[in-house]
PDB file of C-alpha atoms in Angstrom:
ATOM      1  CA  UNK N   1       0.000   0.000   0.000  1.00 51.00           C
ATOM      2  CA  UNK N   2       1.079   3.617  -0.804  1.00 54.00           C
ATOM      3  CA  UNK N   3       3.114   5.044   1.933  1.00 85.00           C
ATOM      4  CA  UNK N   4       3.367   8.968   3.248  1.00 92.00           C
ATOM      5  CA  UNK N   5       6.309   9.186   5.486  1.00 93.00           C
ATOM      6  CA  UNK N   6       7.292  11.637   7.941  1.00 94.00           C
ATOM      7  CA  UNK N   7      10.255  12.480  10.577  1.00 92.00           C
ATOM      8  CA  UNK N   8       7.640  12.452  13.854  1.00 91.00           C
ATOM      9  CA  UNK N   9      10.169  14.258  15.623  1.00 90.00           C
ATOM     10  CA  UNK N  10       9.579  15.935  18.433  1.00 94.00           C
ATOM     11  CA  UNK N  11      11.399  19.265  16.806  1.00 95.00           C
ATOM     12  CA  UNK N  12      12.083  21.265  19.788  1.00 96.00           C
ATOM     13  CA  UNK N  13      13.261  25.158  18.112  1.00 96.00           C
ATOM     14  CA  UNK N  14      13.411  28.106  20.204  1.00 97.00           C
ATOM     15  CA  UNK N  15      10.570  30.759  19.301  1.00 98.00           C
ATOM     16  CA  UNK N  16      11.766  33.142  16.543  1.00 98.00           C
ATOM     17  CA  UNK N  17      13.920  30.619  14.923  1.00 97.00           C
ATOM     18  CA  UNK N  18      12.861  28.779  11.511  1.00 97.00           C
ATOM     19  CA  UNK N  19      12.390  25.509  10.898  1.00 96.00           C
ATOM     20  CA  UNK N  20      11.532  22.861   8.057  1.00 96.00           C
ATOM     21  CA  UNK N  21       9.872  19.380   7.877  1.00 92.00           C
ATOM     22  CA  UNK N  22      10.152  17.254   4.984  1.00 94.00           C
ATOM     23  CA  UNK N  23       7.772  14.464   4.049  1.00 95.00           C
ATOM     24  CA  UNK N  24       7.968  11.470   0.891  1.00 95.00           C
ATOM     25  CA  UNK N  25       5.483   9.886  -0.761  1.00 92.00           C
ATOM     26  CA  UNK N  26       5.922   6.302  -2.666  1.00 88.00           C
ATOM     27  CA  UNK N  27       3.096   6.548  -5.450  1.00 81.00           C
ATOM     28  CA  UNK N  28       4.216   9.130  -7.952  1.00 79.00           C
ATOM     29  CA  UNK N  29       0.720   8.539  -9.707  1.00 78.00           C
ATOM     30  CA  UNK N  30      -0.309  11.003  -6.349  1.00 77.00           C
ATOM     31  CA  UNK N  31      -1.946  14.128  -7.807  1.00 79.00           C
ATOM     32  CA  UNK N  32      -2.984  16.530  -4.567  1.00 87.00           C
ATOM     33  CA  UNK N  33      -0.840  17.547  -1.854  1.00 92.00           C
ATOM     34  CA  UNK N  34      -1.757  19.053   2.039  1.00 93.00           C
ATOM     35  CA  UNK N  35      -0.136  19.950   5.722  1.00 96.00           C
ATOM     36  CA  UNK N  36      -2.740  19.834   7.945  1.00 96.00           C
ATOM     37  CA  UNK N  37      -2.211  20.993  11.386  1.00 97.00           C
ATOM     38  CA  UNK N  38      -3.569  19.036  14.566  1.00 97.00           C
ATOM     39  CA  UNK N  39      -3.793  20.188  18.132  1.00 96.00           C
ATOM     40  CA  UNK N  40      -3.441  17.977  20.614  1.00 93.00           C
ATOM     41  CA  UNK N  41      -7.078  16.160  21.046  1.00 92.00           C
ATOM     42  CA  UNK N  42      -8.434  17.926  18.083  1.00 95.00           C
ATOM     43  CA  UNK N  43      -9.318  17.582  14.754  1.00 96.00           C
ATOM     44  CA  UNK N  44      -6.564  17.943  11.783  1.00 96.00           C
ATOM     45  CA  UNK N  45      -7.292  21.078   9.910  1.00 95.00           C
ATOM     46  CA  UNK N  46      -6.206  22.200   6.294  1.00 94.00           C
ATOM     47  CA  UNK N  47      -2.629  24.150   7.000  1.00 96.00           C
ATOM     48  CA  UNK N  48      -2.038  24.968   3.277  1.00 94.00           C
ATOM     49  CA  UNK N  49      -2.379  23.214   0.088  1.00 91.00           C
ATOM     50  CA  UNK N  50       0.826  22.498  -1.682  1.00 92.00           C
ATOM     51  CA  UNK N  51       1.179  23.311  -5.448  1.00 85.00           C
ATOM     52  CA  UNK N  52       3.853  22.449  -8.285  1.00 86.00           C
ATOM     53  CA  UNK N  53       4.653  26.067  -8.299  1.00 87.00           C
ATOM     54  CA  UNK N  54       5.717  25.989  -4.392  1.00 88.00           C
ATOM     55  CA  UNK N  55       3.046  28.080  -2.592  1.00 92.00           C
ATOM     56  CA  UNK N  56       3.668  30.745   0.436  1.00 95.00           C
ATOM     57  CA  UNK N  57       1.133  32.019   3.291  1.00 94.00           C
ATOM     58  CA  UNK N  58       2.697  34.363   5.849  1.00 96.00           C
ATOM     59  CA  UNK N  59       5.126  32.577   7.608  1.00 98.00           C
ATOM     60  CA  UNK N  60       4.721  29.438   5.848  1.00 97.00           C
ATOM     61  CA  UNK N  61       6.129  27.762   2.707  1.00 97.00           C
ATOM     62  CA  UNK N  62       5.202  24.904   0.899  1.00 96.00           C
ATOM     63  CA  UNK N  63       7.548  23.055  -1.522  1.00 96.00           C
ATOM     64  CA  UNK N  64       6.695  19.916  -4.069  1.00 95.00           C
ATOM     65  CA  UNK N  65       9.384  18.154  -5.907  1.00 93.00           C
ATOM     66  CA  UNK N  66       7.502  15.895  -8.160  1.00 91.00           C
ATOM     67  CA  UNK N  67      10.829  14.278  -9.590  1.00 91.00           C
ATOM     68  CA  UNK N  68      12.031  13.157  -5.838  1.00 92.00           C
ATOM     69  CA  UNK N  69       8.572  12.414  -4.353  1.00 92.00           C
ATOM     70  CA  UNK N  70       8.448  14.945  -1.291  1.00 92.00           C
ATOM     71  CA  UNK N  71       6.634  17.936   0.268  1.00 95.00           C
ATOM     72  CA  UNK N  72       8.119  20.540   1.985  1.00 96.00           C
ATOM     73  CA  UNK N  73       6.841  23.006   4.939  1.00 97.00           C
ATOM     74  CA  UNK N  74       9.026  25.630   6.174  1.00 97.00           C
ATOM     75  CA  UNK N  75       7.821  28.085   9.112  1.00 98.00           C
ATOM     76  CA  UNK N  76       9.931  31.294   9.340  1.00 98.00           C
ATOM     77  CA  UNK N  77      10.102  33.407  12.782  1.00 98.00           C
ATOM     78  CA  UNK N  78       8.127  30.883  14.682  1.00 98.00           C
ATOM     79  CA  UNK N  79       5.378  31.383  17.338  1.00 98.00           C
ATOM     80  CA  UNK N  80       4.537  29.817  20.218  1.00 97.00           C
ATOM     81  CA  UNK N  81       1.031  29.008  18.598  1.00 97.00           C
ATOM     82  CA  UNK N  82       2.917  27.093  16.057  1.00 98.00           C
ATOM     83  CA  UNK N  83       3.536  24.360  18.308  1.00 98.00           C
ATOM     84  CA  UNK N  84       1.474  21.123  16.772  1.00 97.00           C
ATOM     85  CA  UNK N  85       1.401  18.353  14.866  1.00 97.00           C
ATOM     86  CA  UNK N  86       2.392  18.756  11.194  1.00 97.00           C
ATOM     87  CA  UNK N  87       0.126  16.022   8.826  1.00 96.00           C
ATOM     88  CA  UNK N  88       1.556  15.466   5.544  1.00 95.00           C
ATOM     89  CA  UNK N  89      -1.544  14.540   3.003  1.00 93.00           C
ATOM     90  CA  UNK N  90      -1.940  13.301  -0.312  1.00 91.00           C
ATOM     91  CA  UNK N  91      -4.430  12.510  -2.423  1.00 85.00           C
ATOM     92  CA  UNK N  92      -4.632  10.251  -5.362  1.00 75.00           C
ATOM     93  CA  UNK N  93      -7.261   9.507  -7.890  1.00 65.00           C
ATOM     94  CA  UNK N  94      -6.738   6.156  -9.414  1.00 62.00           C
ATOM     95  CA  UNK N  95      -8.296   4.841 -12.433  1.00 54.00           C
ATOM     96  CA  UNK N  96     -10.361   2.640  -9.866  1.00 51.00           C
ATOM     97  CA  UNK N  97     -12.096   5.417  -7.921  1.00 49.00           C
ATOM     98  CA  UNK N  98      -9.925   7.707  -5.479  1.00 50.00           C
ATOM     99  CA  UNK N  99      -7.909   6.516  -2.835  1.00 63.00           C
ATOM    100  CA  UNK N 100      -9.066   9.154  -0.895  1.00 74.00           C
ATOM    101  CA  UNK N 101      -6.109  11.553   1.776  1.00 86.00           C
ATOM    102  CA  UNK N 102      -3.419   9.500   2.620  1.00 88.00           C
ATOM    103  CA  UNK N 103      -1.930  11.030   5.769  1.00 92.00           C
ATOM    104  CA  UNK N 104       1.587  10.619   7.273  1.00 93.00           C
ATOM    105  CA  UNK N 105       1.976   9.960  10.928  1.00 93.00           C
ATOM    106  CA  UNK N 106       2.753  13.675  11.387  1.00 95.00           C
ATOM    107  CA  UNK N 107       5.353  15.670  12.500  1.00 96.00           C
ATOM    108  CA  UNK N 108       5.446  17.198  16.553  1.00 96.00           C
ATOM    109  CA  UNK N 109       6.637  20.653  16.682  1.00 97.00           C
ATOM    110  CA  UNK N 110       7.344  22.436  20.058  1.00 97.00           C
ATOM    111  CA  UNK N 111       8.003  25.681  19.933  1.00 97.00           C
ATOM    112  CA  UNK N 112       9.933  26.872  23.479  1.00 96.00           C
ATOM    113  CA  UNK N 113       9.471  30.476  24.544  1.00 95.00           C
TER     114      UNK N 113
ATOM    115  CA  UNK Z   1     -21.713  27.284   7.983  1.00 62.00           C
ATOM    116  CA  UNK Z   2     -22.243  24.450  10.085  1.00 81.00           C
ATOM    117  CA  UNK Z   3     -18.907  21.784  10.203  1.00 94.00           C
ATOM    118  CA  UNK Z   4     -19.280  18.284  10.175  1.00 97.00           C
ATOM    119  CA  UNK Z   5     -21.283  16.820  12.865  1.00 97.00           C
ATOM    120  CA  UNK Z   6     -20.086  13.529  14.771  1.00 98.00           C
ATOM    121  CA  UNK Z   7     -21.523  11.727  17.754  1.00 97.00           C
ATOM    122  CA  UNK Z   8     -21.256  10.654  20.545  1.00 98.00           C
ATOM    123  CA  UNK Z   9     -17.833  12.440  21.586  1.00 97.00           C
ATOM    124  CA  UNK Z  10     -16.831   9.424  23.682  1.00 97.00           C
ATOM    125  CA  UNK Z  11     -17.734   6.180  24.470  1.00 98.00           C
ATOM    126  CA  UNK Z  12     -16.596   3.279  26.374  1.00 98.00           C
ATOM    127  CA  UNK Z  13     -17.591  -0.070  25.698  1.00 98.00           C
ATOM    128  CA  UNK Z  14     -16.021  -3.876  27.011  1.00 98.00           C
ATOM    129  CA  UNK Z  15     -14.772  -6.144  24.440  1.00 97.00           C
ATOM    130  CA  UNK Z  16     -17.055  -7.956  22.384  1.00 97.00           C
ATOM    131  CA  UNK Z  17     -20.022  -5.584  22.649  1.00 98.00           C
ATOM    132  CA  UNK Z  18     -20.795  -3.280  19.304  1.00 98.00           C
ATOM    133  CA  UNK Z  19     -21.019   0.193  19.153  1.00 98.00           C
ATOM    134  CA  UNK Z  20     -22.121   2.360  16.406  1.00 98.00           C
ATOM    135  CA  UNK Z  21     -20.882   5.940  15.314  1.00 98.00           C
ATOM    136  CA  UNK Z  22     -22.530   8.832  13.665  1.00 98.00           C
ATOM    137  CA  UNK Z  23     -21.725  11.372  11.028  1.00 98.00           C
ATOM    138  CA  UNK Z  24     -23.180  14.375   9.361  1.00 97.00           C
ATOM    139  CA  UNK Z  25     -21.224  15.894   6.329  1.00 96.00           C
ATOM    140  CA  UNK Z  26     -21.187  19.720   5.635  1.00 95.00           C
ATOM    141  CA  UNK Z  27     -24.414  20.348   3.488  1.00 93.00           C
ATOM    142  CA  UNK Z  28     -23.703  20.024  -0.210  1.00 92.00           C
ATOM    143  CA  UNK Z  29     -20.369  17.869   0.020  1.00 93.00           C
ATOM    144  CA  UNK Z  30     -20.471  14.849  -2.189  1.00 92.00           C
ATOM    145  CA  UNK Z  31     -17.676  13.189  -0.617  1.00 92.00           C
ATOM    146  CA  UNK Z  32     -17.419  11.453   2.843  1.00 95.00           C
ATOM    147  CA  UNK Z  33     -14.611   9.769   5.126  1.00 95.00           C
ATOM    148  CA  UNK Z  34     -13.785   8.052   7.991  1.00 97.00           C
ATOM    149  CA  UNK Z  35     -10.836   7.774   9.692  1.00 96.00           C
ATOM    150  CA  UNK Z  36      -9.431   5.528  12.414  1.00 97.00           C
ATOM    151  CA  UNK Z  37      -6.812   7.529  14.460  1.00 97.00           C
ATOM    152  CA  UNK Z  38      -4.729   5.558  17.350  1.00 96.00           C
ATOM    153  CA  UNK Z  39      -2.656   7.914  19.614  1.00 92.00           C
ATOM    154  CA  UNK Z  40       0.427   9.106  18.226  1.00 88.00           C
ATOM    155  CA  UNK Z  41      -0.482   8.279  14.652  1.00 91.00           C
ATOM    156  CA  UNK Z  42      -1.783   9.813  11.698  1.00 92.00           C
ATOM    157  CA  UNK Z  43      -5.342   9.337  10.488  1.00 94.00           C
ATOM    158  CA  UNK Z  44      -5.337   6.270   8.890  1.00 93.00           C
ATOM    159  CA  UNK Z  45      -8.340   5.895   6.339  1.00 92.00           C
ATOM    160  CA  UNK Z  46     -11.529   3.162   6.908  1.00 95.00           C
ATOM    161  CA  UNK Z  47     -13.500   3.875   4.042  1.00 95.00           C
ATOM    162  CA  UNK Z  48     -14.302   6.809   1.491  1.00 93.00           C
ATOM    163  CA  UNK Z  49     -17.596   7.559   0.089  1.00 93.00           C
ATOM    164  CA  UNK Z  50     -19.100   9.466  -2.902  1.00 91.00           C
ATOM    165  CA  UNK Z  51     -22.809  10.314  -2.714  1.00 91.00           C
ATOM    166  CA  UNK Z  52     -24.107   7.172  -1.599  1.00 88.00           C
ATOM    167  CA  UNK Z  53     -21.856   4.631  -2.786  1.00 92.00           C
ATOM    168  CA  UNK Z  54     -18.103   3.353  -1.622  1.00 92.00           C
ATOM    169  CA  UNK Z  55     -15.410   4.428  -3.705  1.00 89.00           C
ATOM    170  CA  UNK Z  56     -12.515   3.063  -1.565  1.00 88.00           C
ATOM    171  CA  UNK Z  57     -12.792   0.491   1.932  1.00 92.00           C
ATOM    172  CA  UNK Z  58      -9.553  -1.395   1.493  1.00 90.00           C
ATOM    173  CA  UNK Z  59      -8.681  -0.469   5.011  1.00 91.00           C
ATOM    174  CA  UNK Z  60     -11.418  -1.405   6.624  1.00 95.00           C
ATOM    175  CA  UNK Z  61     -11.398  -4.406   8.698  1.00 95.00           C
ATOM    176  CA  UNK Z  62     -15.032  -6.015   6.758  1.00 95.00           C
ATOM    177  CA  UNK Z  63     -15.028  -8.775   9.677  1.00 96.00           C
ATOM    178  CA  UNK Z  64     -16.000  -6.641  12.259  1.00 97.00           C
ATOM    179  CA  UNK Z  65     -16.445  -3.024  10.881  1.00 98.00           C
ATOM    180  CA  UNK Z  66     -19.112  -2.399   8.425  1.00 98.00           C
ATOM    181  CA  UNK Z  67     -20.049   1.350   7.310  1.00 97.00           C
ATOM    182  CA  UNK Z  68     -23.263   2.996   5.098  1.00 96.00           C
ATOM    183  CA  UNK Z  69     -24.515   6.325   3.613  1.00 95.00           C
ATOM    184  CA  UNK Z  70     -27.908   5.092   2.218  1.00 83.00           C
ATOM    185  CA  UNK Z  71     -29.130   8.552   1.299  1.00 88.00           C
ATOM    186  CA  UNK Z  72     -26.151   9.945   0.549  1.00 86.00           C
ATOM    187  CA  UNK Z  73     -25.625  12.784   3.578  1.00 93.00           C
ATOM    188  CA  UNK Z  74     -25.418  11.114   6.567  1.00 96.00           C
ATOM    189  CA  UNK Z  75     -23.122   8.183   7.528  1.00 97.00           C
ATOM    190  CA  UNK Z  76     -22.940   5.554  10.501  1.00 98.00           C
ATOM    191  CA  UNK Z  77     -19.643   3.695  11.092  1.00 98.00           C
ATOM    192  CA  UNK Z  78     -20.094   0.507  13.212  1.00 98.00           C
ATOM    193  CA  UNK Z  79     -17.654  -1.817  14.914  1.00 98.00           C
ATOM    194  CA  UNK Z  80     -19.179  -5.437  15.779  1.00 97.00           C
ATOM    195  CA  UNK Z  81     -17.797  -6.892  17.812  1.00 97.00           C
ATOM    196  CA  UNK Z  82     -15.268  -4.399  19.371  1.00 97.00           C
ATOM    197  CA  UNK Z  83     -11.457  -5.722  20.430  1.00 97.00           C
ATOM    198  CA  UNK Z  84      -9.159  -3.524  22.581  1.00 97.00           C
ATOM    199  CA  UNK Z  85      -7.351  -2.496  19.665  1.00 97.00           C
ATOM    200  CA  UNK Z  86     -10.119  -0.536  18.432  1.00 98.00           C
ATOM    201  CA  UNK Z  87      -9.163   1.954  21.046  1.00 98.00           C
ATOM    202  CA  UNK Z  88      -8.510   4.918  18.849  1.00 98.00           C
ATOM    203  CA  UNK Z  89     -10.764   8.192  18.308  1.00 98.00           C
ATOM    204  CA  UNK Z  90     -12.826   7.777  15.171  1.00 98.00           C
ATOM    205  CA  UNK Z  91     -12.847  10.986  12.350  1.00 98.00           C
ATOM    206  CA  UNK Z  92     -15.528  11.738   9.782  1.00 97.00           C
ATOM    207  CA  UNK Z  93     -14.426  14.346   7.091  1.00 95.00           C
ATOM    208  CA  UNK Z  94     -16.057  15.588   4.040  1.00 94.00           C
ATOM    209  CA  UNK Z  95     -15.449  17.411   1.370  1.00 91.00           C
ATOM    210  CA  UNK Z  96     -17.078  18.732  -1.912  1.00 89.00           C
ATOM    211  CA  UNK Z  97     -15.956  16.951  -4.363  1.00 80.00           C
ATOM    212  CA  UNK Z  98     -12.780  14.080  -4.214  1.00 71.00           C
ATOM    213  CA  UNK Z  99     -10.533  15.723  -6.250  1.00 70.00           C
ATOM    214  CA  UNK Z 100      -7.805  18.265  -4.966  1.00 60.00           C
ATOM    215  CA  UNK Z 101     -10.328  19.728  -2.111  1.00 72.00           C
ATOM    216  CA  UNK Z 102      -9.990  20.437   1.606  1.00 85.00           C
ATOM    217  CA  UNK Z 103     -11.015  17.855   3.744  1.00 91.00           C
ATOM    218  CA  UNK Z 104     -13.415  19.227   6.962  1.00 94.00           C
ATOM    219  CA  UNK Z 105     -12.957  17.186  10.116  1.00 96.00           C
ATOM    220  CA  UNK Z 106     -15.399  16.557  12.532  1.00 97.00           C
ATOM    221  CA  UNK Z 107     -14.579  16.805  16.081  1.00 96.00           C
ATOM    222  CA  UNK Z 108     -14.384  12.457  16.607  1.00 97.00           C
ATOM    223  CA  UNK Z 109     -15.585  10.043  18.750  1.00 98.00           C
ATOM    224  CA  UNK Z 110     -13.262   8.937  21.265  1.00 97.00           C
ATOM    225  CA  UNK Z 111     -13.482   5.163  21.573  1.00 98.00           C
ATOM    226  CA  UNK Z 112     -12.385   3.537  24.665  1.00 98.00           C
ATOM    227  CA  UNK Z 113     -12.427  -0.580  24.785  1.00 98.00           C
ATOM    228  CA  UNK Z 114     -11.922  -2.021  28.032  1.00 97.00           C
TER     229      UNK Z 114
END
């Protein structure tokens, strides 16, 4: 089965500082790309969508590299509020019917003051 | 706009016994999910639905889970019967079409099996 794979860390980086998690992917037939973003004993929301192109919101950056099969997130000047769980998602849409998200394990950020 | 609407939030149930959980999609969005999530891992996908019919359940354990969305809004997810490693807290998402959309994530069900 198609695999999403993540460092789970824990990061530890010292607020202010940047910091970068990198994710792979095994089926290159994947077409869509996501970070969520989970609090502890809450639902994963939709961080940012990640494009070809690369894609930036704020403080964030998302990076695909279709050729080497991983996603990108980097979080510049980071915040206290930053400290989560970063979920790596793809999506692919096989000639079957989709596959539907595929989620890494995610990656635990702590951001120390 | 209303988000997608789970219940109950918890439950505890002994081994054995069946439980059933329930699911109701933002209004309008075609496609529906649920997700098995054991502590310290990632959502891990049961079964994916579009409208009223199952597009992918490859992960889901058929023995003992089975899953429907008859009219094609609502779902119910049910585990019969339930072993301790079902212990994990049980997502619903939808989303408006399956294609390269954002997934909305209901707040769980928290499954305990003792």
């Amino acid at each position: 089965r198609k695999e999403v794979e993540q460092d789970p860390g824990p990061f530890n980086v010292p607020e202010g500082a940047t910091v970068a998690f990198n994710c792979t992917y095994s089926n290159s037939a994947s077409q869509s790309f996501f970070w969520y973003r989970q609090d502890c004993r809450k639902e994963p929301k939709l961080l940012m969508s990640v494009y070809s192109s690369g894609n930036e919101d704020g403080r964030f950056t998302a990076q695909l590299n279709r050729a080497s099969q991983y996603i990108s997130l980097l979080i510049r000047d980071s915040k206290l509020s930053d400290s989560a769980t970063y979920l790596c998602v793809v999506n692919m849409i096989s000639g079957g019917g989709a596959d539907g998200l595929t989620f890494g394990k995610g990656t635990h950020l702590i951001i120390q003051p | 706009e209303a988000g997608v609407a789970q219940s109950p939030r918890y439950k505890i149930i002994e081994k054995r016994q069946s439980v059933a959980f329930w699911c109701n999609p933002i209004s309008g969005h075609a496609t529906l999910y649920w997700y098995q999530q054991i502590l310290g891992q990632g959502p891990k996908l049961l079964i994916q639905f579009q409208n009223n019919g199952v597009v992918d359940d490859s992960q889901l354990p058929k023995d003992r889970f089975s899953a429907e969305r008859l009219k094609g809004v609502d779902s119910t997810l049910k585990i019969q019967p339930a072993k301790l490693e079902d212990s994990a807290v049980y997502l619903c998402a939808s989303s408006l079409t399956r294609t390269n959309t954002e997934a909305f994530f209901g707040q769980g069900t928290r499954l305990t099996v003792v």
